Amino acid sequence: MATTGTASSAGPITIINRFITQPHTASAANPAKPQPLEKFYKGEPLALGITQILVGAVQLAVGVMMAMVSSSLWTLALSVHVPIWSGLLYIISGALSVAAAKNPKIQLVKGSLGMNIISSVLAGCAMILYLISLTEYRHQTICYWYPENCITYKVTTACIAVLLLFTFLEFFVSISTAAFGCKTICRNSYSEVSVVIYQNMVPPDDPATATNTHTDAVACTPPPYKDLATP
């Protein structure tokens, strides 16, 4: 841990600012990362970013398949194209996390933080829409009144259940990445400690001034009680 300091004087008061930097070590095998980004790397942004990209790809693939198979069966999630826009959003968030992990820049961390916050909020909305879609129809009613749509209903329900599970995963991954990104952005690489030193107004090594100070102190001292008492 290295300590540097600066001193400034304001009259009889001297203020010393000491900057205590965080310990920093690096080796040839592991290149040094900027100290403010060390907290971000503890969250494994590369692994989380790859996970988000895979989740987004699955969302897009299943969403396209559902749009082709379930065209005759209306669901709330499909009507607003949840798998499409959520999959694209997850891929963008994951790509930013991977870029921030490979190229440590504070701007990329900020971009990853913002996108993961948006992804976590929209993932929560997507989970609600998927849950509503799962409860829209009853299996017995669909297969009894619309037997031609029974297989389509089963495939759609299975796909929505898979999308719901992946959305749960994306929700927690986004929150985790955003949490480490927030800790990185709000973290300082050094702390400042201010030390205030009060200096003496009169130097003690000046005999004449010290004598005058002592005389003034004696003159200001009230006389003893016996000198004031009357016989």
Short mmCIF file of C-alpha atoms in Angstrom, two decimals:
data_model
loop_
_atom_site.label_atom_id
_atom_site.label_comp_id
_atom_site.label_asym_id
_atom_site.label_seq_id
_atom_site.Cartn_x
_atom_site.Cartn_y
_atom_site.Cartn_z
CA MET A 1 0.00 0.00 0.00
CA ALA A 2 1.56 3.33 -1.06
CA THR A 3 0.89 6.64 0.65
CA THR A 4 1.36 10.07 -0.89
CA GLY A 5 0.53 13.40 0.63
CA THR A 6 0.29 17.12 0.06
CA ALA A 7 0.41 19.91 2.62
CA SER A 8 -1.24 23.31 2.58
CA SER A 9 -1.01 26.07 5.15
CA ALA A 10 -3.78 28.46 6.14
CA GLY A 11 -2.39 30.77 8.82
CA PRO A 12 -1.58 28.83 11.96
CA ILE A 13 -3.29 25.68 10.66
CA THR A 14 -1.60 23.17 8.37
CA ILE A 15 -3.79 20.67 6.47
CA ILE A 16 -2.08 17.52 5.26
CA ASN A 17 -3.95 15.47 2.64
CA ARG A 18 -2.82 11.87 2.55
CA PHE A 19 -3.87 9.72 -0.40
CA ILE A 20 -3.82 6.03 0.47
CA THR A 21 -3.84 4.02 -2.73
CA GLN A 22 -5.02 0.44 -2.94
CA PRO A 23 -2.37 -2.28 -3.27
CA HIS A 24 -1.71 -3.23 -6.87
CA THR A 25 0.28 -6.18 -8.11
CA ALA A 26 0.65 -7.55 -11.60
CA SER A 27 2.52 -10.32 -13.31
CA ALA A 28 3.55 -11.00 -16.87
CA ALA A 29 1.10 -13.89 -17.16
CA ASN A 30 -1.84 -11.87 -15.81
CA PRO A 31 -1.85 -8.35 -17.24
CA ALA A 32 -2.79 -5.60 -14.83
CA LYS A 33 -6.37 -4.42 -14.81
CA PRO A 34 -7.36 -0.91 -13.74
CA GLN A 35 -7.93 -0.89 -10.01
CA PRO A 36 -11.48 0.54 -10.16
CA LEU A 37 -12.48 -2.43 -12.38
CA GLU A 38 -11.23 -5.17 -10.05
CA LYS A 39 -14.62 -5.34 -8.32
CA PHE A 40 -16.31 -5.79 -11.71
CA TYR A 41 -14.06 -8.74 -12.62
CA LYS A 42 -14.95 -10.50 -9.37
CA GLY A 43 -18.45 -10.98 -10.80
CA GLU A 44 -17.14 -13.02 -13.76
CA PRO A 45 -18.60 -10.73 -16.45
CA LEU A 46 -17.27 -12.91 -19.28
CA ALA A 47 -19.15 -16.02 -18.11
CA LEU A 48 -22.31 -14.04 -17.35
CA GLY A 49 -22.15 -12.29 -20.71
CA ILE A 50 -21.82 -15.57 -22.60
CA THR A 51 -24.78 -16.92 -20.61
CA GLN A 52 -26.87 -13.92 -21.61
CA ILE A 53 -25.99 -14.36 -25.28
CA LEU A 54 -27.00 -18.03 -25.16
CA VAL A 55 -30.26 -17.19 -23.38
CA GLY A 56 -31.02 -14.53 -25.99
CA ALA A 57 -30.31 -16.95 -28.83
CA VAL A 58 -32.64 -19.55 -27.30
CA GLN A 59 -35.35 -16.91 -26.87
CA LEU A 60 -35.08 -15.90 -30.52
CA ALA A 61 -35.06 -19.49 -31.81
CA VAL A 62 -38.03 -20.57 -29.71
CA GLY A 63 -39.87 -17.35 -30.50
CA VAL A 64 -39.52 -17.88 -34.25
CA MET A 65 -40.65 -21.50 -33.91
CA MET A 66 -43.69 -20.46 -31.86
CA ALA A 67 -44.61 -17.80 -34.40
CA MET A 68 -44.61 -20.48 -37.12
CA VAL A 69 -46.38 -23.24 -35.16
CA SER A 70 -48.79 -21.26 -33.00
CA SER A 71 -50.17 -18.91 -35.62
CA SER A 72 -53.68 -20.28 -35.04
CA LEU A 73 -53.49 -20.00 -31.24
CA TRP A 74 -53.47 -16.51 -29.74
CA THR A 75 -51.40 -15.87 -26.63
CA LEU A 76 -50.51 -12.63 -24.90
CA ALA A 77 -46.77 -13.27 -25.00
CA LEU A 78 -46.80 -13.94 -28.73
CA SER A 79 -49.08 -11.02 -29.51
CA VAL A 80 -46.50 -8.55 -28.18
CA HIS A 81 -43.54 -10.57 -29.57
CA VAL A 82 -41.92 -11.06 -26.17
CA PRO A 83 -39.39 -13.73 -27.31
CA ILE A 84 -38.15 -11.53 -30.16
CA TRP A 85 -37.41 -8.24 -28.41
CA SER A 86 -36.33 -9.91 -25.18
CA GLY A 87 -33.91 -12.19 -27.05
CA LEU A 88 -32.35 -9.26 -28.90
CA LEU A 89 -32.04 -7.29 -25.66
CA TYR A 90 -30.35 -10.18 -23.85
CA ILE A 91 -27.86 -10.62 -26.68
CA ILE A 92 -26.94 -6.92 -26.59
CA SER A 93 -26.51 -7.00 -22.80
CA GLY A 94 -24.35 -10.10 -23.01
CA ALA A 95 -22.23 -8.63 -25.80
CA LEU A 96 -21.54 -5.50 -23.73
CA SER A 97 -20.58 -7.62 -20.72
CA VAL A 98 -18.18 -9.69 -22.81
CA ALA A 99 -16.70 -6.54 -24.36
CA ALA A 100 -16.20 -4.99 -20.92
CA ALA A 101 -14.52 -8.18 -19.70
CA LYS A 102 -12.10 -8.35 -22.63
CA ASN A 103 -11.46 -4.60 -22.94
CA PRO A 104 -11.47 -3.07 -19.45
CA LYS A 105 -12.81 0.44 -19.93
CA ILE A 106 -15.07 2.30 -17.57
CA GLN A 107 -17.30 3.39 -20.49
CA LEU A 108 -18.02 -0.24 -21.39
CA VAL A 109 -18.79 -1.03 -17.77
CA LYS A 110 -21.28 1.85 -17.68
CA GLY A 111 -22.89 0.62 -20.89
CA SER A 112 -23.10 -2.91 -19.53
CA LEU A 113 -24.59 -1.61 -16.29
CA GLY A 114 -27.29 0.35 -18.09
CA MET A 115 -28.25 -2.47 -20.44
CA ASN A 116 -28.37 -5.03 -17.63
CA ILE A 117 -30.64 -2.80 -15.57
CA ILE A 118 -32.98 -2.51 -18.56
CA SER A 119 -32.73 -6.27 -19.18
CA SER A 120 -33.60 -7.11 -15.58
CA VAL A 121 -36.66 -4.84 -15.62
CA LEU A 122 -37.93 -6.16 -18.96
CA ALA A 123 -37.17 -9.74 -17.93
CA GLY A 124 -39.47 -9.24 -14.96
CA CYS A 125 -42.18 -7.94 -17.31
CA ALA A 126 -41.62 -10.91 -19.65
CA MET A 127 -42.04 -13.37 -16.77
CA ILE A 128 -45.41 -11.82 -15.94
CA LEU A 129 -46.52 -12.07 -19.58
CA TYR A 130 -45.40 -15.70 -19.81
CA LEU A 131 -47.26 -16.59 -16.61
CA ILE A 132 -50.42 -14.95 -17.95
CA SER A 133 -50.04 -16.85 -21.23
CA LEU A 134 -49.76 -20.16 -19.37
CA THR A 135 -53.04 -19.54 -17.57
CA GLU A 136 -55.03 -18.19 -20.54
CA TYR A 137 -56.42 -21.53 -21.68
CA ARG A 138 -57.42 -24.71 -19.96
CA HIS A 139 -56.16 -27.95 -21.47
CA GLN A 140 -59.49 -29.73 -21.24
CA THR A 141 -61.39 -26.88 -22.92
CA ILE A 142 -58.99 -26.51 -25.83
CA CYS A 143 -58.70 -30.22 -26.59
CA TYR A 144 -62.47 -30.79 -26.24
CA TRP A 145 -63.81 -27.88 -28.26
CA TYR A 146 -60.87 -27.46 -30.64
CA PRO A 147 -59.26 -30.88 -31.13
CA GLU A 148 -57.37 -29.64 -34.18
CA ASN A 149 -55.54 -27.15 -31.94
CA CYS A 150 -54.78 -29.60 -29.14
CA ILE A 151 -51.27 -30.46 -30.35
CA THR A 152 -50.56 -26.80 -31.11
CA TYR A 153 -51.66 -25.88 -27.62
CA LYS A 154 -49.37 -28.48 -26.04
CA VAL A 155 -46.37 -27.33 -28.10
CA THR A 156 -47.08 -23.69 -27.30
CA THR A 157 -47.43 -24.40 -23.59
CA ALA A 158 -44.15 -26.32 -23.53
CA CYS A 159 -42.35 -23.53 -25.39
CA ILE A 160 -43.70 -20.87 -23.04
CA ALA A 161 -42.58 -22.92 -20.04
CA VAL A 162 -39.07 -23.18 -21.51
CA LEU A 163 -39.02 -19.44 -22.20
CA LEU A 164 -40.17 -18.75 -18.66
CA LEU A 165 -37.31 -20.79 -17.20
CA PHE A 166 -34.73 -19.04 -19.38
CA THR A 167 -36.24 -15.67 -18.49
CA PHE A 168 -35.83 -16.48 -14.80
CA LEU A 169 -32.17 -17.25 -15.51
CA GLU A 170 -31.70 -14.03 -17.46
CA PHE A 171 -33.35 -12.03 -14.68
CA PHE A 172 -30.88 -13.19 -12.03
CA VAL A 173 -27.88 -12.96 -14.37
CA SER A 174 -28.77 -9.36 -15.26
CA ILE A 175 -29.19 -8.42 -11.61
CA SER A 176 -25.85 -10.00 -10.72
CA THR A 177 -23.99 -8.25 -13.54
CA ALA A 178 -25.65 -4.92 -12.76
CA ALA A 179 -24.77 -5.26 -9.06
CA PHE A 180 -21.06 -5.75 -9.74
CA GLY A 181 -21.12 -2.98 -12.33
CA CYS A 182 -22.74 -0.61 -9.84
CA LYS A 183 -20.12 -1.47 -7.22
CA THR A 184 -17.42 -0.71 -9.78
CA ILE A 185 -18.86 2.64 -10.85
CA CYS A 186 -19.47 3.81 -7.28
CA ARG A 187 -16.08 2.63 -6.00
CA ASN A 188 -13.09 4.97 -5.67
CA SER A 189 -9.55 3.78 -6.36
CA TYR A 190 -8.17 5.74 -3.41
CA SER A 191 -9.34 7.29 -0.19
CA GLU A 192 -8.36 10.70 1.09
CA VAL A 193 -7.59 11.34 4.73
CA SER A 194 -7.29 14.92 5.97
CA VAL A 195 -5.09 15.57 9.00
CA VAL A 196 -5.35 18.99 10.65
CA ILE A 197 -2.36 20.17 12.73
CA TYR A 198 -2.77 23.21 14.99
CA GLN A 199 0.51 25.11 15.29
CA ASN A 200 1.52 27.22 18.28
CA MET A 201 0.97 30.93 17.88
CA VAL A 202 4.23 31.72 19.75
CA PRO A 203 7.41 29.72 19.16
CA PRO A 204 8.58 28.21 22.45
CA ASP A 205 12.27 28.79 21.66
CA ASP A 206 11.97 32.62 21.80
CA PRO A 207 12.94 33.57 25.41
CA ALA A 208 11.91 37.21 25.15
CA THR A 209 8.51 36.45 23.77
CA ALA A 210 8.04 33.62 26.23
CA THR A 211 8.92 36.02 29.14
CA ASN A 212 6.45 38.60 27.89
CA THR A 213 3.80 35.94 27.57
CA HIS A 214 4.48 34.78 31.12
CA THR A 215 4.32 38.39 32.42
CA ASP A 216 1.02 38.97 30.66
CA ALA A 217 -0.35 35.76 32.12
CA VAL A 218 0.71 36.82 35.64
CA ALA A 219 -0.79 40.28 35.16
CA CYS A 220 -4.09 38.76 34.14
CA THR A 221 -4.14 36.48 37.19
CA PRO A 222 -6.33 37.87 40.03
CA PRO A 223 -4.58 38.54 43.37
CA PRO A 224 -4.92 36.02 46.17
CA TYR A 225 -7.80 36.24 48.55
CA LYS A 226 -5.57 37.23 51.50
CA ASP A 227 -4.41 40.38 49.65
CA LEU A 228 -8.01 41.44 49.13
CA ALA A 229 -9.16 40.73 52.66
CA THR A 230 -9.39 43.79 54.92
CA PRO A 231 -8.11 43.67 58.53
#
